[in-house]
Amino acid sequence: KACEYDFPSPFWDDVSTGAKDLIQRLLVVKPKDRYSAQQVLDHPWVAAGTSDGKTHDISRALLEMKKFNAKRKFRAGIRVAKVISTLQASVKLSAAQRMLSAANSAAADVRAGSGAGAGGAGAGSST
């Protein structure tokens, strides 16, 4: 198996070469060749902060994370609304089916009662 990846622009433009180096050492298919936790802690980018000695503004990354979380929460809300709507429709359908069944049962009872009454009345009038 091969592990193929790249660092596409513009998303990775502001990421230091040291950070990219660490990521490359972590994204290794064979576990024995992959960096251990101690090697990560000893990596210059982690030990010194950044390999180029610059401080980086992460406000853009934080903003993107907030947008992502907002979208995720919005989508979850939409899914919940769909489930509630489906459940409500199901409950309404069940109630309608129970009402229809009760109406059919009542109509059958009326027909059974009318047929006996009409047959009895008809028999009584013919004598």
PDB file of N, CA, C and O in Angstrom, residues 69-106:
ATOM      1  N   ASN A  69     -17.912  24.039  12.281  1.00  0.00           N
ATOM      2  CA  ASN A  69     -18.778  23.596  13.377  1.00  0.00           C
ATOM      3  C   ASN A  69     -20.184  24.148  13.237  1.00  0.00           C
ATOM      4  O   ASN A  69     -21.156  23.457  13.550  1.00  0.00           O
ATOM      5  N   ALA A  70     -20.305  25.390  12.776  1.00  0.00           N
ATOM      6  CA  ALA A  70     -21.637  25.967  12.568  1.00  0.00           C
ATOM      7  C   ALA A  70     -22.397  25.189  11.499  1.00  0.00           C
ATOM      8  O   ALA A  70     -23.582  24.879  11.659  1.00  0.00           O
ATOM      9  N   LYS A  71     -21.703  24.855  10.401  1.00  0.00           N
ATOM     10  CA  LYS A  71     -22.347  24.062   9.337  1.00  0.00           C
ATOM     11  C   LYS A  71     -22.747  22.690   9.858  1.00  0.00           C
ATOM     12  O   LYS A  71     -23.824  22.185   9.548  1.00  0.00           O
ATOM     13  N   ARG A  72     -21.857  22.084  10.650  1.00  0.00           N
ATOM     14  CA  ARG A  72     -22.133  20.757  11.185  1.00  0.00           C
ATOM     15  C   ARG A  72     -23.362  20.796  12.093  1.00  0.00           C
ATOM     16  O   ARG A  72     -24.249  19.945  11.994  1.00  0.00           O
ATOM     17  N   LYS A  73     -23.440  21.794  12.950  1.00  0.00           N
ATOM     18  CA  LYS A  73     -24.592  21.920  13.848  1.00  0.00           C
ATOM     19  C   LYS A  73     -25.867  22.213  13.062  1.00  0.00           C
ATOM     20  O   LYS A  73     -26.933  21.695  13.383  1.00  0.00           O
ATOM     21  N   PHE A  74     -25.765  23.042  12.025  1.00  0.00           N
ATOM     22  CA  PHE A  74     -26.928  23.354  11.198  1.00  0.00           C
ATOM     23  C   PHE A  74     -27.442  22.085  10.514  1.00  0.00           C
ATOM     24  O   PHE A  74     -28.635  21.805  10.520  1.00  0.00           O
ATOM     25  N   ARG A  75     -26.515  21.315   9.933  1.00  0.00           N
ATOM     26  CA  ARG A  75     -26.913  20.071   9.258  1.00  0.00           C
ATOM     27  C   ARG A  75     -27.545  19.093  10.239  1.00  0.00           C
ATOM     28  O   ARG A  75     -28.516  18.403   9.914  1.00  0.00           O
ATOM     29  N   ALA A  76     -26.997  19.010  11.451  1.00  0.00           N
ATOM     30  CA  ALA A  76     -27.575  18.130  12.466  1.00  0.00           C
ATOM     31  C   ALA A  76     -28.990  18.601  12.816  1.00  0.00           C
ATOM     32  O   ALA A  76     -29.895  17.783  12.988  1.00  0.00           O
ATOM     33  N   GLY A  77     -29.180  19.902  12.904  1.00  0.00           N
ATOM     34  CA  GLY A  77     -30.509  20.444  13.177  1.00  0.00           C
ATOM     35  C   GLY A  77     -31.495  20.101  12.080  1.00  0.00           C
ATOM     36  O   GLY A  77     -32.652  19.764  12.352  1.00  0.00           O
ATOM     37  N   ILE A  78     -31.052  20.182  10.842  1.00  0.00           N
ATOM     38  CA  ILE A  78     -31.911  19.822   9.703  1.00  0.00           C
ATOM     39  C   ILE A  78     -32.291  18.349   9.783  1.00  0.00           C
ATOM     40  O   ILE A  78     -33.456  17.987   9.576  1.00  0.00           O
ATOM     41  N   ARG A  79     -31.319  17.491  10.103  1.00  0.00           N
ATOM     42  CA  ARG A  79     -31.617  16.055  10.225  1.00  0.00           C
ATOM     43  C   ARG A  79     -32.639  15.808  11.333  1.00  0.00           C
ATOM     44  O   ARG A  79     -33.558  15.010  11.173  1.00  0.00           O
ATOM     45  N   VAL A  80     -32.487  16.492  12.455  1.00  0.00           N
ATOM     46  CA  VAL A  80     -33.436  16.333  13.561  1.00  0.00           C
ATOM     47  C   VAL A  80     -34.828  16.793  13.126  1.00  0.00           C
ATOM     48  O   VAL A  80     -35.830  16.128  13.405  1.00  0.00           O
ATOM     49  N   ALA A  81     -34.894  17.921  12.428  1.00  0.00           N
ATOM     50  CA  ALA A  81     -36.189  18.428  11.962  1.00  0.00           C
ATOM     51  C   ALA A  81     -36.847  17.428  11.006  1.00  0.00           C
ATOM     52  O   ALA A  81     -38.068  17.209  11.067  1.00  0.00           O
ATOM     53  N   LYS A  82     -36.055  16.812  10.130  1.00  0.00           N
ATOM     54  CA  LYS A  82     -36.600  15.813   9.203  1.00  0.00           C
ATOM     55  C   LYS A  82     -37.138  14.600   9.956  1.00  0.00           C
ATOM     56  O   LYS A  82     -38.202  14.072   9.632  1.00  0.00           O
ATOM     57  N   VAL A  83     -36.409  14.155  10.965  1.00  0.00           N
ATOM     58  CA  VAL A  83     -36.858  12.999  11.750  1.00  0.00           C
ATOM     59  C   VAL A  83     -38.152  13.334  12.475  1.00  0.00           C
ATOM     60  O   VAL A  83     -39.096  12.543  12.479  1.00  0.00           O
ATOM     61  N   ILE A  84     -38.203  14.522  13.083  1.00  0.00           N
ATOM     62  CA  ILE A  84     -39.423  14.931  13.789  1.00  0.00           C
ATOM     63  C   ILE A  84     -40.599  14.997  12.824  1.00  0.00           C
ATOM     64  O   ILE A  84     -41.696  14.527  13.126  1.00  0.00           O
ATOM     65  N   SER A  85     -40.379  15.558  11.644  1.00  0.00           N
ATOM     66  CA  SER A  85     -41.437  15.657  10.642  1.00  0.00           C
ATOM     67  C   SER A  85     -41.919  14.278  10.227  1.00  0.00           C
ATOM     68  O   SER A  85     -43.124  14.032  10.115  1.00  0.00           O
ATOM     69  N   THR A  86     -40.988  13.365  10.014  1.00  0.00           N
ATOM     70  CA  THR A  86     -41.346  11.999   9.634  1.00  0.00           C
ATOM     71  C   THR A  86     -42.137  11.318  10.742  1.00  0.00           C
ATOM     72  O   THR A  86     -43.138  10.650  10.480  1.00  0.00           O
ATOM     73  N   LEU A  87     -41.686  11.501  11.981  1.00  0.00           N
ATOM     74  CA  LEU A  87     -42.406  10.898  13.106  1.00  0.00           C
ATOM     75  C   LEU A  87     -43.808  11.480  13.249  1.00  0.00           C
ATOM     76  O   LEU A  87     -44.766  10.746  13.504  1.00  0.00           O
ATOM     77  N   GLN A  88     -43.921  12.796  13.078  1.00  0.00           N
ATOM     78  CA  GLN A  88     -45.242  13.422  13.167  1.00  0.00           C
ATOM     79  C   GLN A  88     -46.164  12.902  12.073  1.00  0.00           C
ATOM     80  O   GLN A  88     -47.329  12.621  12.320  1.00  0.00           O
ATOM     81  N   ALA A  89     -45.638  12.771  10.866  1.00  0.00           N
ATOM     82  CA  ALA A  89     -46.447  12.245   9.760  1.00  0.00           C
ATOM     83  C   ALA A  89     -46.861  10.804  10.053  1.00  0.00           C
ATOM     84  O   ALA A  89     -47.996  10.411   9.785  1.00  0.00           O
ATOM     85  N   SER A  90     -45.960  10.038  10.626  1.00  0.00           N
ATOM     86  CA  SER A  90     -46.260   8.651  10.967  1.00  0.00           C
ATOM     87  C   SER A  90     -47.344   8.572  12.038  1.00  0.00           C
ATOM     88  O   SER A  90     -48.256   7.754  11.958  1.00  0.00           O
ATOM     89  N   VAL A  91     -47.254   9.449  13.036  1.00  0.00           N
ATOM     90  CA  VAL A  91     -48.265   9.469  14.103  1.00  0.00           C
ATOM     91  C   VAL A  91     -49.610   9.868  13.527  1.00  0.00           C
ATOM     92  O   VAL A  91     -50.633   9.268  13.843  1.00  0.00           O
ATOM     93  N   LYS A  92     -49.619  10.879  12.651  1.00  0.00           N
ATOM     94  CA  LYS A  92     -50.875  11.310  12.027  1.00  0.00           C
ATOM     95  C   LYS A  92     -51.460  10.187  11.183  1.00  0.00           C
ATOM     96  O   LYS A  92     -52.665   9.957  11.188  1.00  0.00           O
ATOM     97  N   LEU A  93     -50.592   9.492  10.438  1.00  0.00           N
ATOM     98  CA  LEU A  93     -51.046   8.382   9.606  1.00  0.00           C
ATOM     99  C   LEU A  93     -51.614   7.273  10.485  1.00  0.00           C
ATOM    100  O   LEU A  93     -52.669   6.724  10.188  1.00  0.00           O
ATOM    101  N   SER A  94     -50.948   6.968  11.588  1.00  0.00           N
ATOM    102  CA  SER A  94     -51.447   5.942  12.504  1.00  0.00           C
ATOM    103  C   SER A  94     -52.799   6.335  13.066  1.00  0.00           C
ATOM    104  O   SER A  94     -53.712   5.514  13.150  1.00  0.00           O
ATOM    105  N   ALA A  95     -52.920   7.593  13.455  1.00  0.00           N
ATOM    106  CA  ALA A  95     -54.196   8.070  14.002  1.00  0.00           C
ATOM    107  C   ALA A  95     -55.280   7.990  12.935  1.00  0.00           C
ATOM    108  O   ALA A  95     -56.408   7.555  13.210  1.00  0.00           O
ATOM    109  N   ALA A  96     -54.961   8.376  11.717  1.00  0.00           N
ATOM    110  CA  ALA A  96     -55.933   8.321  10.627  1.00  0.00           C
ATOM    111  C   ALA A  96     -56.318   6.871  10.338  1.00  0.00           C
ATOM    112  O   ALA A  96     -57.499   6.576  10.095  1.00  0.00           O
ATOM    113  N   GLN A  97     -55.351   5.969  10.377  1.00  0.00           N
ATOM    114  CA  GLN A  97     -55.649   4.564  10.139  1.00  0.00           C
ATOM    115  C   GLN A  97     -56.543   3.997  11.238  1.00  0.00           C
ATOM    116  O   GLN A  97     -57.473   3.236  10.965  1.00  0.00           O
ATOM    117  N   ARG A  98     -56.273   4.402  12.501  1.00  0.00           N
ATOM    118  CA  ARG A  98     -57.121   3.938  13.607  1.00  0.00           C
ATOM    119  C   ARG A  98     -58.541   4.478  13.450  1.00  0.00           C
ATOM    120  O   ARG A  98     -59.518   3.760  13.670  1.00  0.00           O
ATOM    121  N   MET A  99     -58.654   5.742  13.050  1.00  0.00           N
ATOM    122  CA  MET A  99     -59.977   6.345  12.857  1.00  0.00           C
ATOM    123  C   MET A  99     -60.721   5.643  11.717  1.00  0.00           C
ATOM    124  O   MET A  99     -61.912   5.352  11.821  1.00  0.00           O
ATOM    125  N   LEU A 100     -60.009   5.371  10.628  1.00  0.00           N
ATOM    126  CA  LEU A 100     -60.628   4.693   9.489  1.00  0.00           C
ATOM    127  C   LEU A 100     -61.067   3.286   9.882  1.00  0.00           C
ATOM    128  O   LEU A 100     -62.165   2.853   9.545  1.00  0.00           O
ATOM    129  N   SER A 101     -60.212   2.603  10.617  1.00  0.00           N
ATOM    130  CA  SER A 101     -60.555   1.254  11.063  1.00  0.00           C
ATOM    131  C   SER A 101     -61.776   1.283  11.970  1.00  0.00           C
ATOM    132  O   SER A 101     -62.688   0.451  11.841  1.00  0.00           O
ATOM    133  N   ALA A 102     -61.819   2.263  12.870  1.00  0.00           N
ATOM    134  CA  ALA A 102     -62.971   2.386  13.770  1.00  0.00           C
ATOM    135  C   ALA A 102     -64.230   2.713  12.971  1.00  0.00           C
ATOM    136  O   ALA A 102     -65.310   2.173  13.244  1.00  0.00           O
ATOM    137  N   ALA A 103     -64.110   3.594  11.985  1.00  0.00           N
ATOM    138  CA  ALA A 103     -65.265   3.956  11.150  1.00  0.00           C
ATOM    139  C   ALA A 103     -65.740   2.749  10.351  1.00  0.00           C
ATOM    140  O   ALA A 103     -66.952   2.502  10.244  1.00  0.00           O
ATOM    141  N   ASN A 104     -64.833   1.989   9.783  1.00  0.00           N
ATOM    142  CA  ASN A 104     -65.203   0.783   9.038  1.00  0.00           C
ATOM    143  C   ASN A 104     -65.875  -0.235   9.943  1.00  0.00           C
ATOM    144  O   ASN A 104     -66.856  -0.880   9.567  1.00  0.00           O
ATOM    145  N   SER A 105     -65.343  -0.369  11.152  1.00  0.00           N
ATOM    146  CA  SER A 105     -65.925  -1.307  12.112  1.00  0.00           C
ATOM    147  C   SER A 105     -67.340  -0.860  12.510  1.00  0.00           C
ATOM    148  O   SER A 105     -68.262  -1.674  12.584  1.00  0.00           O
ATOM    149  N   ALA A 106     -67.498   0.433  12.737  1.00  0.00           N
ATOM    150  CA  ALA A 106     -68.817   0.967  13.098  1.00  0.00           C
ATOM    151  C   ALA A 106     -69.792   0.793  11.938  1.00  0.00           C
ATOM    152  O   ALA A 106     -70.955   0.425  12.144  1.00  0.00           O
TER     153      ALA A 106
END
